[in-house]
GROMACS .gro file of C-alpha atoms in nm:
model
  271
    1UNK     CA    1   1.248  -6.276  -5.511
    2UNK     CA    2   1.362  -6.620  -5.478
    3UNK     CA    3   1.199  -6.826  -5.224
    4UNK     CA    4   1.437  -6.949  -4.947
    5UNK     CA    5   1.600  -7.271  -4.927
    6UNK     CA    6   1.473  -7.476  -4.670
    7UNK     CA    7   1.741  -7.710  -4.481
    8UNK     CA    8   1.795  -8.017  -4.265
    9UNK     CA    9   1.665  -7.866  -3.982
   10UNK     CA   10   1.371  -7.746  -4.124
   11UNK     CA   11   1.312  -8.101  -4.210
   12UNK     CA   12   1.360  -8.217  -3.842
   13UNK     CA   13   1.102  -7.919  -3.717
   14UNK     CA   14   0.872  -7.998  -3.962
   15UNK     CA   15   0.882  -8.374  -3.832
   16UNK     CA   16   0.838  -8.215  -3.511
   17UNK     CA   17   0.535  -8.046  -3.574
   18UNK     CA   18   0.370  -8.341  -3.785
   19UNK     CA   19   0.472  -8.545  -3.432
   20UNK     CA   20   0.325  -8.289  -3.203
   21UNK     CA   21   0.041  -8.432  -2.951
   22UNK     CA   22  -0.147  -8.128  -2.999
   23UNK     CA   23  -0.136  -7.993  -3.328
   24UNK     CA   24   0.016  -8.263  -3.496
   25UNK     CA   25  -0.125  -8.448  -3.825
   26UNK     CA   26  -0.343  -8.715  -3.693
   27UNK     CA   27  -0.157  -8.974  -3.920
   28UNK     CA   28   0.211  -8.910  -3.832
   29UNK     CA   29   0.104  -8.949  -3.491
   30UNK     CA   30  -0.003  -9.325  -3.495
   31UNK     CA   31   0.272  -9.462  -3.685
   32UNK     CA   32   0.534  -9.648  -3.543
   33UNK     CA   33   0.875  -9.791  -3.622
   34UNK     CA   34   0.627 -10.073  -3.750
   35UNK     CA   35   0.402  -9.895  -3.977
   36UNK     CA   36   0.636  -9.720  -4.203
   37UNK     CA   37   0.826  -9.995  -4.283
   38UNK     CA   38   0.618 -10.044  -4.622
   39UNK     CA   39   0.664  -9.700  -4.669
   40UNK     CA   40   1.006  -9.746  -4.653
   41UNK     CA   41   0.982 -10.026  -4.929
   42UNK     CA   42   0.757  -9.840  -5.149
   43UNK     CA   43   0.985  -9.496  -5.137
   44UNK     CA   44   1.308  -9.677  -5.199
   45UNK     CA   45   1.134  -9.911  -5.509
   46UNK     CA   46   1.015  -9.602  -5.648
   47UNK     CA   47   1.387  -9.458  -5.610
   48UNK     CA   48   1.524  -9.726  -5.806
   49UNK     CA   49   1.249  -9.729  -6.067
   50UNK     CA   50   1.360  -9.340  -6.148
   51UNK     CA   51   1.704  -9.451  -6.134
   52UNK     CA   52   1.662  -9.699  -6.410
   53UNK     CA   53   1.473  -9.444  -6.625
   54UNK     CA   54   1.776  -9.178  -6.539
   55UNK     CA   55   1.466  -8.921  -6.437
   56UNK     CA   56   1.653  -8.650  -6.262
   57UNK     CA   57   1.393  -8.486  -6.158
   58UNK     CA   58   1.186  -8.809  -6.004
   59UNK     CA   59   1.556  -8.931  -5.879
   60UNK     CA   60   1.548  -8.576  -5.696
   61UNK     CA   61   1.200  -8.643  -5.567
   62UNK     CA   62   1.268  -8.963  -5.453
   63UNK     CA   63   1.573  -8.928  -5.259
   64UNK     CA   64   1.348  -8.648  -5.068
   65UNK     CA   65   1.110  -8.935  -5.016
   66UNK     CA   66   1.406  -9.160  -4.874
   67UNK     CA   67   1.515  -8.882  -4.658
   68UNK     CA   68   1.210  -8.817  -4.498
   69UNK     CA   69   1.147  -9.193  -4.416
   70UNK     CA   70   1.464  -9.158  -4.202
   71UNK     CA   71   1.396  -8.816  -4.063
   72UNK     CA   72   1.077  -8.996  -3.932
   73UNK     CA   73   1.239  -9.265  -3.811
   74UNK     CA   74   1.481  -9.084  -3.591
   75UNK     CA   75   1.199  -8.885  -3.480
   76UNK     CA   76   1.040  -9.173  -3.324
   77UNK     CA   77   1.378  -9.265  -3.170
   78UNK     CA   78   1.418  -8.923  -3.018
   79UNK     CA   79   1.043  -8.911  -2.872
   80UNK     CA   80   1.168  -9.275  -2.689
   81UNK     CA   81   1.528  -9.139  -2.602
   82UNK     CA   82   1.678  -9.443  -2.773
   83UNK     CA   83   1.857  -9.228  -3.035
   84UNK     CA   84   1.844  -8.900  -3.245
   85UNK     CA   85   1.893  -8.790  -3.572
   86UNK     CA   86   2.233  -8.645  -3.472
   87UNK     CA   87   2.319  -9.025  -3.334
   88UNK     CA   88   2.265  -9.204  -3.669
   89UNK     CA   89   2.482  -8.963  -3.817
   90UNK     CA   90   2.699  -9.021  -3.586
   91UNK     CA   91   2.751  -9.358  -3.614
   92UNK     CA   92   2.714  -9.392  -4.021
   93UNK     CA   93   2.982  -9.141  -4.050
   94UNK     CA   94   3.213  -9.315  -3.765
   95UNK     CA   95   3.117  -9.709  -3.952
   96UNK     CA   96   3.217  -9.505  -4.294
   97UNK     CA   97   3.620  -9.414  -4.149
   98UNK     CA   98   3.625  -9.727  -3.998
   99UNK     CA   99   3.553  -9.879  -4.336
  100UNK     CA  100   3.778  -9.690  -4.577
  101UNK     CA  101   4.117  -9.710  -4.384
  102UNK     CA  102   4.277  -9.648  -4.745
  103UNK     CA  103   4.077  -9.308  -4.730
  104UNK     CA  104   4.134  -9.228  -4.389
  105UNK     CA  105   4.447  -9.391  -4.256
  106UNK     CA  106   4.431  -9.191  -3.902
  107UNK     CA  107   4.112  -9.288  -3.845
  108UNK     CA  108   4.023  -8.948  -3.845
  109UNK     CA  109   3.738  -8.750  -4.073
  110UNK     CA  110   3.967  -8.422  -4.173
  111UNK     CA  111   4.304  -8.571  -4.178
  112UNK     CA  112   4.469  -8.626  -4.533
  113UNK     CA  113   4.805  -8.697  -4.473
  114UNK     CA  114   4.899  -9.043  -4.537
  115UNK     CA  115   4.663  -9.182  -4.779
  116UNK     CA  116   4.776  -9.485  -4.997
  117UNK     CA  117   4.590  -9.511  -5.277
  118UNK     CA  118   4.450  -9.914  -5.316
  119UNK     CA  119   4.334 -10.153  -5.621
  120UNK     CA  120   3.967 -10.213  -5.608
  121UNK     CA  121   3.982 -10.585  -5.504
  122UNK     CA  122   4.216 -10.473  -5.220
  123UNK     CA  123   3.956 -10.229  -5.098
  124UNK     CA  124   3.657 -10.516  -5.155
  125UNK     CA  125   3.871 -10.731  -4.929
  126UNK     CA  126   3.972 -10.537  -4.686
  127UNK     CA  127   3.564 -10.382  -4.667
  128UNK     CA  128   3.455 -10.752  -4.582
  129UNK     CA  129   3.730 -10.804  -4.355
  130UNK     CA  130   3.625 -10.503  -4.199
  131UNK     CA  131   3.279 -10.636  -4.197
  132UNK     CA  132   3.321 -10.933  -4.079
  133UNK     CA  133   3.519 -10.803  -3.767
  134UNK     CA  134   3.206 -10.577  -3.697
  135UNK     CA  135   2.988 -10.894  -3.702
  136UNK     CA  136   3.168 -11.092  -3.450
  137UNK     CA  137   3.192 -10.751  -3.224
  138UNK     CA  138   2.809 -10.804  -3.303
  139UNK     CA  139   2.837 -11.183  -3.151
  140UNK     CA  140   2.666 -11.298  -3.484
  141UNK     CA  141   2.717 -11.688  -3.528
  142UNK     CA  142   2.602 -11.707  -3.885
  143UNK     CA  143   2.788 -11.571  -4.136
  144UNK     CA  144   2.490 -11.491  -4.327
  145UNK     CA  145   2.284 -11.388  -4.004
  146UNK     CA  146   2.284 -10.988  -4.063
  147UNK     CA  147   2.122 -11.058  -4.446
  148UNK     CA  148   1.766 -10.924  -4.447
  149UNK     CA  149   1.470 -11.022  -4.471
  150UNK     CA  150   1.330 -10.795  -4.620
  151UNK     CA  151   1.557 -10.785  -4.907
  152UNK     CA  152   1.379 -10.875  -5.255
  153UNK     CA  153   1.395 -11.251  -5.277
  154UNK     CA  154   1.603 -11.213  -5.572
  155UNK     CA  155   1.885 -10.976  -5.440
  156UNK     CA  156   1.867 -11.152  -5.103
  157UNK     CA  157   1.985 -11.499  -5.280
  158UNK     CA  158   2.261 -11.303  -5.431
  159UNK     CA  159   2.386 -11.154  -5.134
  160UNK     CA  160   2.351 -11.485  -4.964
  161UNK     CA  161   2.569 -11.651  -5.224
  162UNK     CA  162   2.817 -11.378  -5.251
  163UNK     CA  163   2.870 -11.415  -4.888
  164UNK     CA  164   2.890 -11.762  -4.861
  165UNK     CA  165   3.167 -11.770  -5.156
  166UNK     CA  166   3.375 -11.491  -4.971
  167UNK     CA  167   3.461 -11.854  -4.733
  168UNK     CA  168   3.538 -12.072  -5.077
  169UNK     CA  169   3.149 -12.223  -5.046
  170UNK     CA  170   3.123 -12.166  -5.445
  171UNK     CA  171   3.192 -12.346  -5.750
  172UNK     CA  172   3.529 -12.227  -5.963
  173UNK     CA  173   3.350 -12.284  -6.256
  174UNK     CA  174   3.049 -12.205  -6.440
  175UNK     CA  175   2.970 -12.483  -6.661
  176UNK     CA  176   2.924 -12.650  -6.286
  177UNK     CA  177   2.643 -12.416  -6.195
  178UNK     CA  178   2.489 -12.455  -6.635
  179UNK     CA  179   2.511 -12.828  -6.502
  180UNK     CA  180   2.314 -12.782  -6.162
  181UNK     CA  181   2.057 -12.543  -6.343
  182UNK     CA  182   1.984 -12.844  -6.598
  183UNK     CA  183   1.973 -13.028  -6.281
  184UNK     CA  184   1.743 -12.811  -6.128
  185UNK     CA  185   1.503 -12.820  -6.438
  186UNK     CA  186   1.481 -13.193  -6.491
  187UNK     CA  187   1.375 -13.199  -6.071
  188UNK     CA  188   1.091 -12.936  -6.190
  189UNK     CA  189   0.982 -13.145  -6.455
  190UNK     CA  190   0.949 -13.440  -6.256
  191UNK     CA  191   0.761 -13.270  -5.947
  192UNK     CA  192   0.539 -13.089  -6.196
  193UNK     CA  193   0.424 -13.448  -6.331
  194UNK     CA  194   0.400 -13.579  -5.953
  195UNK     CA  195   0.128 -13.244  -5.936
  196UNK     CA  196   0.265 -13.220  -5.586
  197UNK     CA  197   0.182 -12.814  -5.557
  198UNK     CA  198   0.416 -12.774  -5.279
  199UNK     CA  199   0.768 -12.963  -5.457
  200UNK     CA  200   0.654 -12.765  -5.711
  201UNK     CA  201   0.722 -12.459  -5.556
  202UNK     CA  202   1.014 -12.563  -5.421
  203UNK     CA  203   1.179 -12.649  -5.705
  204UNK     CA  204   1.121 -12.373  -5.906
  205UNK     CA  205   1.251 -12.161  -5.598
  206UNK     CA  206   1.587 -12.343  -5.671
  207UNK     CA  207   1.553 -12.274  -6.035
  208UNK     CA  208   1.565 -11.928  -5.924
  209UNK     CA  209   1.810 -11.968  -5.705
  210UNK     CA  210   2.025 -12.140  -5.973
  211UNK     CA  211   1.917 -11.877  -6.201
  212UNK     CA  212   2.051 -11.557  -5.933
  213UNK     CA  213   2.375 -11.805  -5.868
  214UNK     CA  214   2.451 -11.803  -6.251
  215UNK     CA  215   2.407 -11.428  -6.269
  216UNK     CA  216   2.687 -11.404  -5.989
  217UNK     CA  217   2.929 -11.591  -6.175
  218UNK     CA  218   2.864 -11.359  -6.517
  219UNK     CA  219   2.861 -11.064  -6.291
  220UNK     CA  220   2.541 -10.978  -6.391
  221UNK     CA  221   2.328 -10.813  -6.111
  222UNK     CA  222   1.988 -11.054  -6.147
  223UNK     CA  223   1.750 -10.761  -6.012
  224UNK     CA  224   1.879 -10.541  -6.262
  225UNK     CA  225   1.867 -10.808  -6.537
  226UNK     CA  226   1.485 -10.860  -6.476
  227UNK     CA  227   1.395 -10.508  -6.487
  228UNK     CA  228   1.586 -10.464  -6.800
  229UNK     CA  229   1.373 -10.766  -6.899
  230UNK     CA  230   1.031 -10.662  -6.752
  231UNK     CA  231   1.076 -10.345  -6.971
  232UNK     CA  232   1.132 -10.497  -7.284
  233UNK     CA  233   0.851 -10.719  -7.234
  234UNK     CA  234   0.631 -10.399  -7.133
  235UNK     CA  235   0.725 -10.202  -7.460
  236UNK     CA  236   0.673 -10.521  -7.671
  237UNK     CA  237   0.311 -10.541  -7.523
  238UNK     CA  238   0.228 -10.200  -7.575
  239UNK     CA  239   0.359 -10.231  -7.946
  240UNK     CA  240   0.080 -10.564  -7.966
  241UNK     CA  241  -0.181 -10.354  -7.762
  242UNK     CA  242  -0.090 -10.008  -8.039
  243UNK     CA  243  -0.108 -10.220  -8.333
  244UNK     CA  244  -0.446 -10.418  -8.241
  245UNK     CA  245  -0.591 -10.063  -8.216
  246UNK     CA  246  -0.550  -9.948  -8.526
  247UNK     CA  247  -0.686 -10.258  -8.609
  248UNK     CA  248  -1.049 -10.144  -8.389
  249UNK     CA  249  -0.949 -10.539  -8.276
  250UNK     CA  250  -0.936 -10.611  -7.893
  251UNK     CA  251  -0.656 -10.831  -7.773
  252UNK     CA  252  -0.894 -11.049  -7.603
  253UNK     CA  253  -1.031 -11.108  -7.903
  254UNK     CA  254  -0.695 -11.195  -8.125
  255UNK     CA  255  -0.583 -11.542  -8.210
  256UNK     CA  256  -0.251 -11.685  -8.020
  257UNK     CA  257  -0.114 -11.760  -8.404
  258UNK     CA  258  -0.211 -11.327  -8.455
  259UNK     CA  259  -0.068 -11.244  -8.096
  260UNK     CA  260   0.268 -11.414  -8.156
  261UNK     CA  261   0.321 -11.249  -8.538
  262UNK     CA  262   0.309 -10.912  -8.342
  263UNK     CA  263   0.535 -11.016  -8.044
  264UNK     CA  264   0.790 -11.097  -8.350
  265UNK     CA  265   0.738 -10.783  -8.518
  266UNK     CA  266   0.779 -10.623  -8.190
  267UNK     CA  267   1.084 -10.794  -8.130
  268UNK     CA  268   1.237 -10.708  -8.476
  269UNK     CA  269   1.107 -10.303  -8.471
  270UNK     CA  270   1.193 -10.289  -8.077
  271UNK     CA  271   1.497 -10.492  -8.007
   0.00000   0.00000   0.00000
């Protein structure tokens, strides 16, 4: 006999009962809004890692993961009456209609008559406008104000950028941003024989920011690019670290001159 699927509220009772100043786990009970935040992180990373191997079943998993994170978090809201589960769906759902006005013209959830169908940079543009109308409602001064923080550094500079160009703060063409990344360079080059540590770091940060800038302009999503990268380098290692073995030869051990013969190899067998 089939075991019974469990649901949404199941979810929210269980969350109960890991919450529960009696019986609860002794763990759930200390966090805070504070404390899970890494969680949070960590669950959604891991998300995105199975989603770049396309693992259903870990893409499953995760999502579970996700959804518990904010199962726990509305928890916390209920026990402090600020809000329940039933209010963030509330409002997600309501900030959804208001968004898609070319999906639900009435403003309403279940009403279909009406709809205009839209071209995709007419629905990007009217999103932001959208946006940006809930971000003065929000008294927000900064355009870029609601980016945050804890956005990977690398995803965070692109949204920056992309929403500082959606007000013409952008260059038209790209051989000006080539130009300001050779710019960029030569200023790293000169700090780096200055040995000042700190200029240093700052001008590689605006290497990097160069570097996300020029991945905007080739519509090339710079997170996804150096994943795709970090995994190529990972299975070119592992072809040095398989090939030294059958050698009985430690890696430690191998010349440079030996070490780069295999990264070539690895690069012609491995793409």
């Amino acid at each position: 006999m089939p075991e019974p699927m469990y649901s949404l509220q199941d979810l929210q009772y269980l969350m109960q009962r890991l919450r529960d100043p009696q019986d609860g786990c002794h763990w759930d009970k200390e966090q805070t809004f504070a404390s899970i935040v890494p969680h949070t992180l960590e669950e959604s990373y891991e998300l995105a890692d199975a989603i770049a191997r396309n693992d259903m079943a870990h893409i499953k998993e995760e999502l579970g993961d996700v959804l518990f994170q904010v199962i726990f978090y509305s928890q916390l809201g209920a026990e402090q009456q600020a809000f329940s589960l039933e209010d963030v769906i509330h409002q997600l759902t309501a900030k959804l209609i208001r968004r898609h006005p070319h999906v639900f013209p009435s403003g309403e959830l279940h009403s279909r008559a009406g709809q205009q169908q839209q071209q995709t940079e007419q629905v990007k543009a009217s999103w932001e406008a959208i946006k940006q109308q809930e971000r003065q409602q929000k008294q927000q001064h900064s355009l870029l104000a609601d980016v945050p923080l804890a956005l990977p550094a690398l995803n965070r500079a692109a949204k920056l950028q992309k929403r500082a160009a959606k007000v013409g703060f952008d260059w038209n063409d790209i051989s000006k941003v080539i130009d300001k990344l050779h710019e960029e360079l030569a200023e790293l080059e000169q700090a780096q024989q200055g040995g000042d540590k700190a200029e240093i770091e700052s001008e590689l940060g605006d290497i990097l920011f160069c570097c996300v800038n020029l991945a905007r302009h080739l519509q090339v999503n710079p997170e996804s690019a150096l994943r795709s990268t970090n995994r190529k380098f990972e299975r070119r290692f592992a072809y040095i670290e398989q090939q030294l073995h059958s050698r009985q030869q430690a890696i430690a051990d191998s010349s440079l001159e030996l070490l780069e013969s295999l990264w070539l190899e690895a690069k012609q067998q491995l793409g």
